Coordinates of C-alpha atoms (C1' of nucleotides) in Angstrom, one line a residue:
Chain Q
X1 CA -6.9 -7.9 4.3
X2 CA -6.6 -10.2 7.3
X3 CA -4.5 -12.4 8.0
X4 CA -5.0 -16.0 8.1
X5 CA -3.8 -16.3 11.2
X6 CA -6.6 -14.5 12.9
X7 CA -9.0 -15.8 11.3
X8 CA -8.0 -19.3 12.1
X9 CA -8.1 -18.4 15.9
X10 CA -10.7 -16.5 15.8
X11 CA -13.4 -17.9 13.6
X12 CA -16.7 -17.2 15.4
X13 CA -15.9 -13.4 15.2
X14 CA -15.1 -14.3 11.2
X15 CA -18.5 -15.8 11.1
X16 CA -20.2 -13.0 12.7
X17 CA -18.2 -10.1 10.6
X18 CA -20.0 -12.4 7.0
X19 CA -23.4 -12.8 8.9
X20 CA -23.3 -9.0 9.9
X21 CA -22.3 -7.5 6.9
X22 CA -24.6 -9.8 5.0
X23 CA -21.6 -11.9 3.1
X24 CA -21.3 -15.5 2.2
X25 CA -17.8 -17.3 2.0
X26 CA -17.0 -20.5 2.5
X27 CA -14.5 -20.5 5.8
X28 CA -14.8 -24.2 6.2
X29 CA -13.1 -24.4 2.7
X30 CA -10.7 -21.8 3.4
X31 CA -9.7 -23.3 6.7
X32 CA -8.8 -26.9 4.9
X33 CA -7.0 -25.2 2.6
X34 CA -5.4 -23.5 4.9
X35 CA -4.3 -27.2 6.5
X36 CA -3.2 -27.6 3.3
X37 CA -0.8 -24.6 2.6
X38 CA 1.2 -25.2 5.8
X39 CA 1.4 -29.0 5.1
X40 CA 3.1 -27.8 1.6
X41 CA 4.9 -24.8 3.4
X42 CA 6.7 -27.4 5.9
X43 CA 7.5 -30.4 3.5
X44 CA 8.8 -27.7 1.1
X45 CA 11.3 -26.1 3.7
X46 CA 12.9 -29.8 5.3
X47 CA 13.3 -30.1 1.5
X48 CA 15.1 -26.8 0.6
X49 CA 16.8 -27.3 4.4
X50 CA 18.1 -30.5 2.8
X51 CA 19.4 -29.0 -0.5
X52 CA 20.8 -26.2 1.5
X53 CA 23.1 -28.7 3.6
X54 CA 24.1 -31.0 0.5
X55 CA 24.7 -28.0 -2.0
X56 CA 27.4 -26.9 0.6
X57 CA 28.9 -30.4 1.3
X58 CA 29.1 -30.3 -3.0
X59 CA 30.8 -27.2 -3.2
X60 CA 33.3 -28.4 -0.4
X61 CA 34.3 -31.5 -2.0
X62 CA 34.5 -29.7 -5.6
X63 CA 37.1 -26.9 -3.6
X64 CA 38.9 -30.2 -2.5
X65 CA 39.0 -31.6 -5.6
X66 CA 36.5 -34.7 -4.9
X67 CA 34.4 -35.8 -7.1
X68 CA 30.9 -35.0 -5.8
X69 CA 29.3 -37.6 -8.4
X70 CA 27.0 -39.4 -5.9
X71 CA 25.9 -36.7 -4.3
X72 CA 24.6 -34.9 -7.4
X73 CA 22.6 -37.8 -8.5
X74 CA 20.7 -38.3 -5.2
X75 CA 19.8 -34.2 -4.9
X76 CA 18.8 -35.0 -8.8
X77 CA 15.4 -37.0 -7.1
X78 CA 15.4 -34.4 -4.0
X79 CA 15.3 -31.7 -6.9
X80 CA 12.5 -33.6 -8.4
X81 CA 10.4 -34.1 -5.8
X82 CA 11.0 -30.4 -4.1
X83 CA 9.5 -29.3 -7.9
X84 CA 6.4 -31.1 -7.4
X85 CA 5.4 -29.8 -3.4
X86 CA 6.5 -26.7 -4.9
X87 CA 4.3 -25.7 -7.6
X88 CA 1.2 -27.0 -5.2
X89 CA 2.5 -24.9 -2.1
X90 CA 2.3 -21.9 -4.9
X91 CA -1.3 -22.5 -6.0
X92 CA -2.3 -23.1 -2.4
X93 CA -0.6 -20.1 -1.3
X94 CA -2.5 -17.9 -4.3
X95 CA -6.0 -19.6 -3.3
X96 CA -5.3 -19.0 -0.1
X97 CA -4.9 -15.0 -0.8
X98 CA -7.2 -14.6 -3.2
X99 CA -9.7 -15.7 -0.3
X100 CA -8.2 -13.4 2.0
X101 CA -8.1 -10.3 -0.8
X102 CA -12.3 -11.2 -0.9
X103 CA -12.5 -11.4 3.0
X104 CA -14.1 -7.9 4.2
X105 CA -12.6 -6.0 7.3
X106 CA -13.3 -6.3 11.0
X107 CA -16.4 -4.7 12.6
X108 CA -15.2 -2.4 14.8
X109 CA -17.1 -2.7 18.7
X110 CA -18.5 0.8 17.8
X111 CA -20.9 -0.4 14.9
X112 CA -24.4 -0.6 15.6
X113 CA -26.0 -3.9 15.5
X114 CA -28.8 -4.4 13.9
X115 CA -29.4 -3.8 10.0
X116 CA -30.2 0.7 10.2
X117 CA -27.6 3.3 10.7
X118 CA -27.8 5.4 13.5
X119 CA -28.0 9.0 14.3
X120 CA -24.8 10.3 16.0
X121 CA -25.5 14.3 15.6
X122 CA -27.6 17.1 13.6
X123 CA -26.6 20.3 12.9
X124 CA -28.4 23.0 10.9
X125 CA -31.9 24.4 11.0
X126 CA -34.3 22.7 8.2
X127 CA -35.0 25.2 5.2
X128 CA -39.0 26.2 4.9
X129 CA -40.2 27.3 2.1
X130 CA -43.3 28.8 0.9
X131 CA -43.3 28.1 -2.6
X132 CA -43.1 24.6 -4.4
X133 CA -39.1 23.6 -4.4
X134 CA -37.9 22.6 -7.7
X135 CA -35.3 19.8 -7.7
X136 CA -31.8 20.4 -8.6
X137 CA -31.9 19.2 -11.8
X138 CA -34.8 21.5 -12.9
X139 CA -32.6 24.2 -11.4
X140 CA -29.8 23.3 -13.3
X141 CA -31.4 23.1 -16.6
X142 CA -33.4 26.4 -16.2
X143 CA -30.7 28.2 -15.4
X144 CA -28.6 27.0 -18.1
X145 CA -26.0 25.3 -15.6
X146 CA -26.5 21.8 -16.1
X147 CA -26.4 20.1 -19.6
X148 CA -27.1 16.4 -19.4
X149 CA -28.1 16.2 -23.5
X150 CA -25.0 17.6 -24.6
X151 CA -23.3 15.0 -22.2
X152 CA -25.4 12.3 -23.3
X153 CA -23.8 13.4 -27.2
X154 CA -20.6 13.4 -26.1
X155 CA -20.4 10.7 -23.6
X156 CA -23.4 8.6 -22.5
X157 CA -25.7 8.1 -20.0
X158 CA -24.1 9.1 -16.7
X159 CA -22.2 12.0 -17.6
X160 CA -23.0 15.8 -17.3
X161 CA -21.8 19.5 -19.3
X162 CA -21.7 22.4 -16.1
X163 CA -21.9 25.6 -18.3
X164 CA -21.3 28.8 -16.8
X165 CA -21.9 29.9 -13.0
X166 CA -22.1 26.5 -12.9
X167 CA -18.5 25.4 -13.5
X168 CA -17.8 28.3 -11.4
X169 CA -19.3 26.8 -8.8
X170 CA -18.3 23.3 -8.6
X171 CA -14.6 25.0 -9.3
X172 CA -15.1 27.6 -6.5
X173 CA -16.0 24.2 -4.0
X174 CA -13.1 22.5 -4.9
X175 CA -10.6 25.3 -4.1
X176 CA -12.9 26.5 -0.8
X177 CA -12.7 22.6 0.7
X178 CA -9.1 22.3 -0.3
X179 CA -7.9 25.5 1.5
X180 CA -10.2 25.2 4.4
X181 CA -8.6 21.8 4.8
X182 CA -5.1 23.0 4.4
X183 CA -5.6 25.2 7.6
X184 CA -6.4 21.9 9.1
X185 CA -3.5 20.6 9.0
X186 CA -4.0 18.7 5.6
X187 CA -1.1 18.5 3.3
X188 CA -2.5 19.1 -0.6
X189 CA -1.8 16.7 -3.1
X190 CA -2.6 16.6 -6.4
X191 CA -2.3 13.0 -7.6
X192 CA -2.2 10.8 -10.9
X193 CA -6.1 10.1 -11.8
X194 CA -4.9 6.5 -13.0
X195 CA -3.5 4.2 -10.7
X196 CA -1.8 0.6 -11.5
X197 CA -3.2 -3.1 -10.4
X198 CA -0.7 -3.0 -7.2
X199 CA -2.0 0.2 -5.9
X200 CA -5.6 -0.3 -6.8
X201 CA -5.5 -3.7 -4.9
X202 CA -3.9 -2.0 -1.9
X203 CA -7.5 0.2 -0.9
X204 CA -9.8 -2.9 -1.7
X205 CA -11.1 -1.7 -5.1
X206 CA -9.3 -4.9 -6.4
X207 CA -10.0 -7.7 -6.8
X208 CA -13.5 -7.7 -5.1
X209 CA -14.5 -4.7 -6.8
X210 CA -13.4 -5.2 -10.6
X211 CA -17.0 -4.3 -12.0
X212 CA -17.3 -1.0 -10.9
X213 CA -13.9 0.6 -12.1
X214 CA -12.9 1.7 -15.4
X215 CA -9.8 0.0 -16.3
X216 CA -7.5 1.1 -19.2
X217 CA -6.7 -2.4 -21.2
X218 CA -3.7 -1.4 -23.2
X219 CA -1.6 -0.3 -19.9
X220 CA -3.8 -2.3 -17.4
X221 CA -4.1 1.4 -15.2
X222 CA -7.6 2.2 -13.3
X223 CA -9.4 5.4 -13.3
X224 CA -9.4 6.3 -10.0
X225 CA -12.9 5.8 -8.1
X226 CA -11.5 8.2 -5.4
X227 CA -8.7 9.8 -4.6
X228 CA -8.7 7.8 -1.6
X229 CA -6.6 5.2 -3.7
X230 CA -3.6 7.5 -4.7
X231 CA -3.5 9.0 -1.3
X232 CA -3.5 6.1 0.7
X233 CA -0.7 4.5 -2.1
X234 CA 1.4 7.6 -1.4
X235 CA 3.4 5.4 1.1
X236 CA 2.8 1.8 -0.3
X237 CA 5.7 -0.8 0.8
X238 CA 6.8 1.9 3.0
X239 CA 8.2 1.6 7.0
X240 CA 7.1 5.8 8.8
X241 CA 8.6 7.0 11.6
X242 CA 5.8 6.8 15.0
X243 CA 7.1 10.6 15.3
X244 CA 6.3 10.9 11.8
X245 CA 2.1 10.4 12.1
X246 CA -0.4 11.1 12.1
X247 CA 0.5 11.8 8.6
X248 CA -3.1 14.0 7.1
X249 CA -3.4 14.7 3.3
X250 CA -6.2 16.2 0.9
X251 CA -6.6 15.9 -2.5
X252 CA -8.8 16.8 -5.2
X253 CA -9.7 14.7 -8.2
X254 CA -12.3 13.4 -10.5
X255 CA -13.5 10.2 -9.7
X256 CA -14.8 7.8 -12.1
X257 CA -17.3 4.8 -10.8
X258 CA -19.3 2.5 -13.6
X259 CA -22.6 2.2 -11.3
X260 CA -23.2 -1.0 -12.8
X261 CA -27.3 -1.7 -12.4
X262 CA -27.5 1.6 -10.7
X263 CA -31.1 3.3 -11.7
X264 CA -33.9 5.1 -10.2
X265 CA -35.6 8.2 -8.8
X266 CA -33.0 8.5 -5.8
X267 CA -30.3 8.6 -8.1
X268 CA -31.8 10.9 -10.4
X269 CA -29.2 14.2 -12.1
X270 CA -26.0 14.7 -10.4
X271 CA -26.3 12.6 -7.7
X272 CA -25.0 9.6 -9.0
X273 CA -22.9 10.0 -11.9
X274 CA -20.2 8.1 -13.5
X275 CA -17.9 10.8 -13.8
X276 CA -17.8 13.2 -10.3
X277 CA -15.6 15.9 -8.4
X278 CA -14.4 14.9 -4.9
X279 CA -12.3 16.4 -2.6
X280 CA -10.5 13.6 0.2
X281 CA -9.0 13.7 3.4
X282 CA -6.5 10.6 4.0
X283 CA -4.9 10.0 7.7
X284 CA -2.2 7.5 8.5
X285 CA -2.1 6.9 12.4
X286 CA -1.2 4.1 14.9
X287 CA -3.1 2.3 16.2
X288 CA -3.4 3.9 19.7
X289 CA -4.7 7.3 18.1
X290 CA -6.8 6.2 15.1
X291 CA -10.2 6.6 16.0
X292 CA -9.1 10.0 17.5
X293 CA -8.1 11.0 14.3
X294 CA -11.8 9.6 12.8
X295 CA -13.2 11.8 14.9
X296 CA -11.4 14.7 14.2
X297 CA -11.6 14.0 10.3
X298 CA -15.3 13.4 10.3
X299 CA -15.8 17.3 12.3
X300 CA -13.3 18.5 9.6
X301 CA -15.5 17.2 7.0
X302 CA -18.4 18.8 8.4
X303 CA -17.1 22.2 9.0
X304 CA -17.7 22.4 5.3
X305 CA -21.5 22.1 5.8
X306 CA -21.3 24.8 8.3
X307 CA -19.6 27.2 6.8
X308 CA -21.7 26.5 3.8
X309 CA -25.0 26.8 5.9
X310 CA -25.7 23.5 5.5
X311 CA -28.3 21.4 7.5
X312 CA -26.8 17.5 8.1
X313 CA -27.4 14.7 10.0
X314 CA -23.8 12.1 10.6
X315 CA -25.2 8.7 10.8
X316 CA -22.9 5.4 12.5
X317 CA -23.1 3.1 9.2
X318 CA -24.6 -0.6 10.8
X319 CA -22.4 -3.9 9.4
X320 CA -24.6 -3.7 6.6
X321 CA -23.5 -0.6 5.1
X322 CA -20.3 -0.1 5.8
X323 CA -17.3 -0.3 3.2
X324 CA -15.5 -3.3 2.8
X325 CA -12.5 -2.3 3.4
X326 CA -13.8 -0.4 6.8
X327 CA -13.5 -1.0 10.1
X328 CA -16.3 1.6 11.5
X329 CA -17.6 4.3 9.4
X330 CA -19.8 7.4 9.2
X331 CA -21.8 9.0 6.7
X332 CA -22.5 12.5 6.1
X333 CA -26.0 13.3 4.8
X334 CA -27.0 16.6 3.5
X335 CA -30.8 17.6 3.9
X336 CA -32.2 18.0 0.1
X337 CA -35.3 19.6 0.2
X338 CA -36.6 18.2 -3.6
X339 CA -36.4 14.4 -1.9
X340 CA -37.1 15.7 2.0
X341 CA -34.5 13.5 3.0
X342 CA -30.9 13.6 4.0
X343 CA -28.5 12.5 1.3
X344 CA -25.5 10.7 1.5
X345 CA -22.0 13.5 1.0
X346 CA -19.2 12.0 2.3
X347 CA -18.5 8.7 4.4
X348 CA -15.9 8.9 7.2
X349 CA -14.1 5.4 7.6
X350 CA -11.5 4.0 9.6
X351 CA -10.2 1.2 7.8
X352 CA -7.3 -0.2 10.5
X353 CA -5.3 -2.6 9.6
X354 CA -7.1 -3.6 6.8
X355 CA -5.6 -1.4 3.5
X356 CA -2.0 -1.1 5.6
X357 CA -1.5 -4.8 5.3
X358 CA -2.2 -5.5 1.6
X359 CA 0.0 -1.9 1.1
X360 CA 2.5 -3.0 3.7
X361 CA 2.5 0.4 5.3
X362 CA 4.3 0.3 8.4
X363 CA 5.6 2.5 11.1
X364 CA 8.7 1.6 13.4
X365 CA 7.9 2.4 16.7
X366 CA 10.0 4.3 19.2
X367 CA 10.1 1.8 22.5
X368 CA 10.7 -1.4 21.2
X369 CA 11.5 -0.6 17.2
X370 CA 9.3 -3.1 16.3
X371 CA 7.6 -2.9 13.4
X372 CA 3.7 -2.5 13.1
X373 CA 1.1 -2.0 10.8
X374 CA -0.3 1.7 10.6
X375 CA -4.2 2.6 10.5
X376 CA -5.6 4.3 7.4
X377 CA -8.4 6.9 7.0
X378 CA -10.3 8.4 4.7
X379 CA -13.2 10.4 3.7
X380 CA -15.0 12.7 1.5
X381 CA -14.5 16.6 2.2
X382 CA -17.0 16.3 0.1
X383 CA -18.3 15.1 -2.7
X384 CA -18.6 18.3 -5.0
X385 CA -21.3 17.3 -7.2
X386 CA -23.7 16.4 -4.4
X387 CA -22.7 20.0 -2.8
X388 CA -23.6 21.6 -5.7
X389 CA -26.8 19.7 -5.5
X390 CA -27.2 20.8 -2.1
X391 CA -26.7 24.4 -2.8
X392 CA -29.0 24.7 -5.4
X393 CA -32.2 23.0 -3.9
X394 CA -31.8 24.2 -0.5
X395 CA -30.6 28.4 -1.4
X396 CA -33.2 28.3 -4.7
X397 CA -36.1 31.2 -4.2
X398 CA -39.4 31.7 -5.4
X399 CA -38.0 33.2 -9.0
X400 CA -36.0 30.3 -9.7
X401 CA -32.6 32.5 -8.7
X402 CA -30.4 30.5 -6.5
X403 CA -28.1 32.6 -4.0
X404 CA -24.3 31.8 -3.5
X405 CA -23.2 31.0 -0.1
X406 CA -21.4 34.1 1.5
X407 CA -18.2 31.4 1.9
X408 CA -17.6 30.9 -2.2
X409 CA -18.5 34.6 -3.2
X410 CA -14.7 35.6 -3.3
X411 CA -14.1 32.4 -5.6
X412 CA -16.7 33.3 -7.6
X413 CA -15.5 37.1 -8.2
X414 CA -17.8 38.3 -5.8
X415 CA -20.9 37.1 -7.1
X416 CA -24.1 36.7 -5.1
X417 CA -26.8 35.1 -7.8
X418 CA -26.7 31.8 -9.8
X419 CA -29.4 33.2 -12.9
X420 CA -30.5 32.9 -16.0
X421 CA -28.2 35.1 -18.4
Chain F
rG1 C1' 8.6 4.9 -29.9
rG2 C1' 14.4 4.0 -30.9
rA3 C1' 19.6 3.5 -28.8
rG4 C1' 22.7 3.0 -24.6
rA5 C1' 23.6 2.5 -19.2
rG6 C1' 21.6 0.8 -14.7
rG7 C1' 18.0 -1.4 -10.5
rU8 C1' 21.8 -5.3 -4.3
rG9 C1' 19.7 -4.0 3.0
rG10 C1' 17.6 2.9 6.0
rC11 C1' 21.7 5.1 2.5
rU12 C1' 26.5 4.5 -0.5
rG13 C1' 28.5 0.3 -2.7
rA14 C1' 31.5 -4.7 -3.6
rG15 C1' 30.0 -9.3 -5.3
rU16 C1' 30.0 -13.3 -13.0
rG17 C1' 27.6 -20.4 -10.6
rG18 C1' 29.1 -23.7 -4.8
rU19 C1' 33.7 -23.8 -0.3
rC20 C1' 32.2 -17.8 4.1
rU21 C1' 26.9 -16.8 6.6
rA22 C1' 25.5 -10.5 0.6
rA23 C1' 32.1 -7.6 1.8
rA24 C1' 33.1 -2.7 3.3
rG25 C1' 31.7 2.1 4.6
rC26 C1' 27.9 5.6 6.3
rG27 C1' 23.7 6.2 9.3
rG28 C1' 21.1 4.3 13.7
rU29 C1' 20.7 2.0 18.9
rU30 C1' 23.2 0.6 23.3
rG31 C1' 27.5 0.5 26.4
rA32 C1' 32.6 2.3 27.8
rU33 C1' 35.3 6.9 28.3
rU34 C1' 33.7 12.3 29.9
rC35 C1' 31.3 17.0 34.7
rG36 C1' 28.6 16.9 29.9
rA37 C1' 29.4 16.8 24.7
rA38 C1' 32.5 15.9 20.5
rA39 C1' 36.1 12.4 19.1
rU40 C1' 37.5 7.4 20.0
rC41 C1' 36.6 2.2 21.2
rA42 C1' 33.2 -2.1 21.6
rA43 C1' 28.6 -4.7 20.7
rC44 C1' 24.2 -4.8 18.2
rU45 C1' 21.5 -3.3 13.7
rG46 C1' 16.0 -5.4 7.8
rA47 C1' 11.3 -7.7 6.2
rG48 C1' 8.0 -12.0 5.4
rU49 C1' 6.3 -17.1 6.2
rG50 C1' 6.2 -21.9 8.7
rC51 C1' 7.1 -24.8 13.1
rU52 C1' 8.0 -25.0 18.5
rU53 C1' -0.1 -26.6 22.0
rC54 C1' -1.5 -20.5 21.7
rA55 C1' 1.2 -15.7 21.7
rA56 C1' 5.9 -13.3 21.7
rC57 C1' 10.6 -8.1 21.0
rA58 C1' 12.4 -16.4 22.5
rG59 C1' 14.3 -20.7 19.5
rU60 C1' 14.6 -22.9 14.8
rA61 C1' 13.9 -23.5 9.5
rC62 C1' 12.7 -21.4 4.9
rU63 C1' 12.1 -17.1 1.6
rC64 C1' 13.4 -12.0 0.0
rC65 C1' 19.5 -8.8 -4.4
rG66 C1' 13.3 -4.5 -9.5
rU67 C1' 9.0 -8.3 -11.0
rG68 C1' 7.7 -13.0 -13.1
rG69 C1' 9.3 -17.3 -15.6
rG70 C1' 13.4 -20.7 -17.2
rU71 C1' 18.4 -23.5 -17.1
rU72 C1' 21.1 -26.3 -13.1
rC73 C1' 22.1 -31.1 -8.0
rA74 C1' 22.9 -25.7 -6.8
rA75 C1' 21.4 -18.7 -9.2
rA76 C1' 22.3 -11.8 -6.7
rU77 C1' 25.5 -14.2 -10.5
rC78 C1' 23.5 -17.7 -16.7
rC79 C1' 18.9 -17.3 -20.3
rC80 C1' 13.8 -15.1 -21.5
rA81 C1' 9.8 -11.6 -20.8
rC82 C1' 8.1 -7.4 -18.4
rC83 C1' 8.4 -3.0 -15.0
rC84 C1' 11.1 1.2 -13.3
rU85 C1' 15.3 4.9 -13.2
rC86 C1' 19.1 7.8 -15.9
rU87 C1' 21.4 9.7 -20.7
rC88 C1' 20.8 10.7 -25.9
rC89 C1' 17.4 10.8 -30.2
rG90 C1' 12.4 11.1 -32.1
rC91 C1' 7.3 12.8 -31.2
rC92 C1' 4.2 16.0 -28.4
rA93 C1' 0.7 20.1 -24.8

RNA sequence: GGAGAGGUGGCUGAGUGGUCUAAAGCGGUUGAUUCGAAAUCAACUGAGUGCUUCAACAGUACUCCGUGGGUUCAAAUCCCACCCUCUCCGCCA
């Protein structure tokens, strides 16, 4: 969230940030409104200042045995009046943040104009292959990992069954990211997998994003989408020591995302699924060291790719594509060799200001102990599913075998072959 | 799910309708004292919003005693609903 204040003084960078990120929202509304809200705001205080002064000269005259008669009847109409402003001043002040809750973050000066991501870095070689390469999900169901009908039974549309070396897998790449992230510096956290309205509204998810969370009526909670939103909740309403950050955690959950209108060849299998595995890194830093501490996440992100034997690209996401809630951003892309094309696996965001002040997280620092808004990370370390994906297509051989990265063999007992039983 | 107790500043904790501004203590910061430290003494000590052309670690007003409503001229205090914590009971992996 921004605040109004900025973007009242600063309203052709709020224009550009809409144009850029290809959003429409009435500021010229907002800003009247705005007019409006501090009208109420001041009329309502000289009231209440007035009350203040005349409840005490009541009180007095009571303790001296007065009768305060006169004085009660006039703050009777003062009362009435002060009820009126009020009750507007509220539903100006809600407008007014429910405008501000839609309003996207800043553009950092770092994102590339212009409506295409750009290449930052490559690493890997490009697998060849002298056979025709089967897709992941031909691999999965030949080799009796992936069950999308039994799913389908079960669930819906959207869901999937690992059987087998399969499970193994996607377990053995949880517990390889989390570890190799914990020698990173990363606390672990292992965090509730529903989250309520308050903290759900603190990453952004809420209110902008209602449609694409599953909500649980009865006890109004929210399947996480990430894990992003416990993790950066951990310290909601809270005021950290300067000494105390960067403050880096990783957690692994299931995240659950409705896709609403999401179809197509792109998508096709495990790649976009409304039920996934994720492993996340969240940073809380100041302001001075943030982008730092991007930089440093996003290479911590991709030493899982290396180590796997992975070939990526990291891309700088343009206005366009980058989160809401994100003030400059990265994406990881894996090379899949069924699509010859890199795929997303992670995004790498810094999101400033922007979560920290709907959260109210804080840190004191040490100069002046002032108070100031922290800067709030995230990203994917990775996504599990699509690193599954990965694996398969890109280590499949002619037979159809796939072979385990050397890196997950002592997760997986020591095994060196994902094949048919 | 049922019964009971509770939720007050960074922490402990007093405050059952107004006159005094949420007492007091702890902690913290600064200063005095000291060669230095401890002890002692003194001062200071939260967040948000509006206004002061803009900004502010400046001034001022307002708000904040779990959350949201209500009663009243006036609410931490009275009423209602909800949330959370603790104790006991029930259910349960």
């Amino acid at each position: 969230m921004l605040s109004a204040r900025w973007i009242r003084n600063n309203l052709d960078e709020a224009k550009e940030i809409l144009e850029r990120r290809g959003l429409q929202l009435d500021l010229d509304k907002f800003l009247s409104l705005d007019d409006e809200r501090r009208d109420f705001i001041q009329k309502c205080d000289e009231l209440k200042h007035k009350q203040n002064l005349y409840s005490k000269k009541i009180g007095k005259s009571r303790g001296e045995a007065k009768d305060p008669q006169n004085l009660i009847k006039e703050m009777q109409g003062v009362s009435a009046e002060m009820a009126r402003y009020e009750s507007k001043r509220k539903d100006l002040e809600k407008e007014s943040r429910n405008f501000l809750l839609n309003f996207p973050n800043k553009l950092h000066s770092g994102v590339p104009r212009g409506n295409k991501n750009v290449e930052e870095r490559r690493w890997g070689k490009l697998p060849q292959f002298e056979f025709p390469v089967k897709d992941h999900q031909q691999l999965g169901e030949s080799l009796g990992i992936l069950d999308f009908k039994s799913a389908a039974r079960m669930t819906g549309r959207g869901f999937v069954v690992y059987k087998g070396l399969g499970a193994r897998l996607e377990r053995a790449l949880i517990n390889f990211m989390l570890d190799l992230h914990i020698t990173q510096g990363y606390e672990e956290i292992l965090p509730p997998f529903m989250t309520n309205a308050a903290a759900t509204l603190g990453t952004g998810q809420l209110p902008k994003f209602r449609e694409e969370i599953y909500k649980c009526e009865r006890d109004d909670y929210y399947l996480v989408p990430t894990a992003e939103v416990p993790l950066v909740n951990l310290h909601r309403e809270e005021i950290l020591a300067e000494e105390a950050l960067p403050l880096s955690y990783v957690g692994y959950s299931p995240c659950f995302r409705r896709e609403a209108g999401a179809y197509g060849k792109k998508i096709q299998g495990i790649i976009r699924q409304h039920q996934f595995n994720k492993v996340e890194l969240v940073k809380f830093a100041t302001p001075q060291t943030s982008y730092e501490e991007l930089e440093k996440l996003t290479l911590e992100a991709e030493e899982v790719l290396k180590r796997l034997g992975l070939s990526y690209r990291v891309m700088k996401l343009c206005g366009e594509e980058i989160g809401f809630s994100a003030a400059f951003g990265c994406d990881i892309e894996v090379w899949l060799p069924s699509q010859e094309r890199f795929v997303e696996i992670s995004t790498c965001s810094n999101c400033e200001d922007f979560q920290a002040r709907r959260a109210s997280i804080k840190f004191r620092d040490k100069e002046n102990k002032s108070t100031h808004y922290v800067h709030t990370l995230n990203g994917s370390g990775l996504a599990i599913g699509r690193t599954v994906v990965a694996i398969l297509e890109n280590f499949q051989q002619e037979n159809g075998r796939v072979l385990i990265p050397e890196v997950l063999r002592p997760y997986m007992q020591g095994e060196k072959w994902i094949e048919k039983s």
